[in-house]
Coordinates of C-alpha atoms in Angstrom, one line a residue:
X1 CA -34.9 -34.4 94.8
X2 CA -37.8 -32.4 93.2
X3 CA -39.1 -31.4 96.6
X4 CA -35.6 -29.7 97.4
X5 CA -35.9 -27.8 94.2
X6 CA -39.4 -26.8 94.9
X7 CA -38.1 -25.7 98.4
X8 CA -35.6 -23.8 96.8
X9 CA -38.1 -22.1 94.2
X10 CA -40.6 -21.2 97.3
X11 CA -37.8 -20.0 99.5
X12 CA -36.7 -17.9 96.4
X13 CA -40.0 -16.6 95.9
X14 CA -40.8 -15.7 99.4
X15 CA -37.5 -13.9 99.8
X16 CA -38.5 -11.7 97.1
X17 CA -42.0 -11.1 98.2
X18 CA -40.5 -9.6 101.7
X19 CA -37.9 -7.7 99.1
X20 CA -40.9 -6.2 97.1
X21 CA -43.2 -5.6 100.2
X22 CA -40.2 -3.6 101.9
X23 CA -39.5 -1.7 98.6
X24 CA -43.0 -0.9 98.4
X25 CA -43.1 0.8 101.9
X26 CA -39.8 2.7 101.2
X27 CA -41.3 3.7 98.0
X28 CA -44.6 5.0 99.2
X29 CA -46.4 2.9 96.7
X30 CA -49.3 3.7 98.4
X31 CA -49.8 7.3 97.2
X32 CA -50.2 6.0 93.8
X33 CA -51.9 2.6 94.0
X34 CA -54.5 1.9 96.3
X35 CA -54.5 -1.6 95.8
X36 CA -50.5 -1.7 96.3
X37 CA -50.8 -4.1 99.3
X38 CA -53.0 -6.6 97.6
X39 CA -50.2 -9.0 96.2
X40 CA -48.5 -9.1 99.8
X41 CA -51.5 -9.9 102.0
X42 CA -54.4 -12.5 102.2
X43 CA -58.0 -11.0 102.9
X44 CA -57.9 -12.4 106.3
X45 CA -54.0 -11.1 107.1
X46 CA -53.5 -10.7 111.0
X47 CA -50.6 -8.2 111.7
X48 CA -48.8 -8.0 114.8
X49 CA -46.4 -5.1 115.4
X50 CA -45.3 -2.7 118.2
X51 CA -47.9 0.0 117.1
X52 CA -51.0 -2.4 117.5
X53 CA -52.3 -5.6 116.3
X54 CA -54.8 -5.5 113.2
X55 CA -56.8 -8.2 111.2
X56 CA -58.2 -7.9 107.7
X57 CA -56.6 -6.8 104.6
X58 CA -57.8 -3.3 104.9
X59 CA -57.2 -2.9 108.2
X60 CA -53.4 -4.0 108.0
X61 CA -53.0 -1.8 104.9
X62 CA -54.3 1.5 106.8
X63 CA -51.9 0.5 109.6
X64 CA -49.0 0.2 107.8
X65 CA -49.8 3.2 105.5
X66 CA -50.3 5.6 108.8
X67 CA -47.2 4.3 110.3
X68 CA -44.8 4.6 107.4
X69 CA -46.4 8.6 106.7
X70 CA -45.5 9.4 110.1
X71 CA -41.9 9.9 108.6
X72 CA -40.5 11.7 105.5
X73 CA -38.4 8.4 103.8
X74 CA -37.8 4.8 105.4
X75 CA -35.5 2.4 104.7
X76 CA -36.5 -1.5 105.5
X77 CA -33.7 -4.2 105.0
X78 CA -34.1 -7.7 105.3
X79 CA -31.8 -10.4 106.3
X80 CA -30.8 -14.0 107.3
X81 CA -34.4 -15.5 106.2
X82 CA -35.8 -18.9 107.0
X83 CA -38.5 -20.3 105.6
X84 CA -40.3 -23.7 105.7
X85 CA -42.9 -24.8 103.2
X86 CA -45.5 -27.7 102.9
X87 CA -45.8 -27.7 99.2
X88 CA -49.1 -30.2 99.7
X89 CA -50.9 -27.8 101.8
X90 CA -49.8 -24.4 100.2
X91 CA -48.8 -23.2 103.7
X92 CA -45.3 -21.5 104.7
X93 CA -43.7 -19.8 107.7
X94 CA -40.7 -17.6 107.3
X95 CA -38.6 -15.9 109.9
X96 CA -35.9 -13.0 109.3
X97 CA -34.2 -10.0 110.7
X98 CA -34.8 -6.5 109.9
X99 CA -33.5 -3.3 110.1
X100 CA -36.1 -0.6 109.9
X101 CA -35.0 3.1 109.4
X102 CA -37.2 6.3 109.8
X103 CA -36.3 9.8 109.0
X104 CA -38.5 12.2 110.7
X105 CA -40.1 15.1 109.0
X106 CA -38.4 17.4 111.2
X107 CA -34.7 17.4 110.6
X108 CA -34.0 18.4 114.2
X109 CA -35.7 14.8 115.3
X110 CA -33.2 13.2 113.6
X111 CA -33.5 9.1 112.6
X112 CA -35.4 6.5 114.4
X113 CA -34.1 3.1 113.9
X114 CA -35.5 -0.3 114.7
X115 CA -34.0 -3.4 114.7
X116 CA -36.5 -6.5 114.7
X117 CA -37.4 -9.6 114.2
X118 CA -40.2 -10.8 112.2
X119 CA -41.9 -13.8 111.6
X120 CA -44.7 -14.7 109.0
X121 CA -47.2 -17.3 107.9
X122 CA -47.9 -17.6 104.4
X123 CA -50.4 -18.9 102.1
X124 CA -50.0 -20.0 98.2
X125 CA -52.8 -18.5 96.7
X126 CA -52.8 -19.7 93.3
X127 CA -51.0 -21.2 90.8
X128 CA -50.3 -17.6 89.2
X129 CA -50.3 -15.7 92.4
X130 CA -47.5 -17.0 94.6
X131 CA -47.2 -16.5 98.1
X132 CA -49.1 -14.0 100.5
X133 CA -48.6 -13.1 103.7
X134 CA -51.8 -14.4 106.2
X135 CA -50.1 -13.3 109.6
X136 CA -47.1 -11.0 109.9
X137 CA -45.5 -10.3 113.5
X138 CA -42.9 -7.8 113.9
X139 CA -40.8 -7.7 117.1
X140 CA -38.7 -4.8 118.0
X141 CA -35.7 -6.1 119.4
X142 CA -33.7 -2.7 120.0
X143 CA -34.2 1.0 118.9
X144 CA -32.3 4.2 118.7
X145 CA -33.5 7.7 118.3
X146 CA -36.7 9.5 118.8
X147 CA -39.9 7.0 118.6
X148 CA -43.1 8.2 117.0
X149 CA -45.9 9.9 118.7
X150 CA -48.6 7.6 118.2
X151 CA -52.1 9.1 118.4

């Protein structure tokens, strides 16, 4: 019985982490706080995305900021979250669907939208720190609109 309640608490904590992460991207928290991603990433995080694979907190943070700054505005939505947690080891996995909408700086270019699947490994970093991503994999399933120009 206690394990079920722990699993529910962990699921809720991971769902909250994902929602806060997406909100931080959309609010561009990084413009005001250079340490914005510290509550989300482990130091050795690995990120696999259509724009490239990088490892390490600073590299992932830099890649994420560059990706979001390609657009005037973004909106990231997550749904259908599934989690598996192991309270004994402090490790978890999560999968969810994501709808990621990107508004180009030039209004003539319209909106670029990605429907994707996300998968993550997470680590409980301490009794008060909660969960953090140690690996995040973003797979584009479909896209509409003009994709970004990668340089």
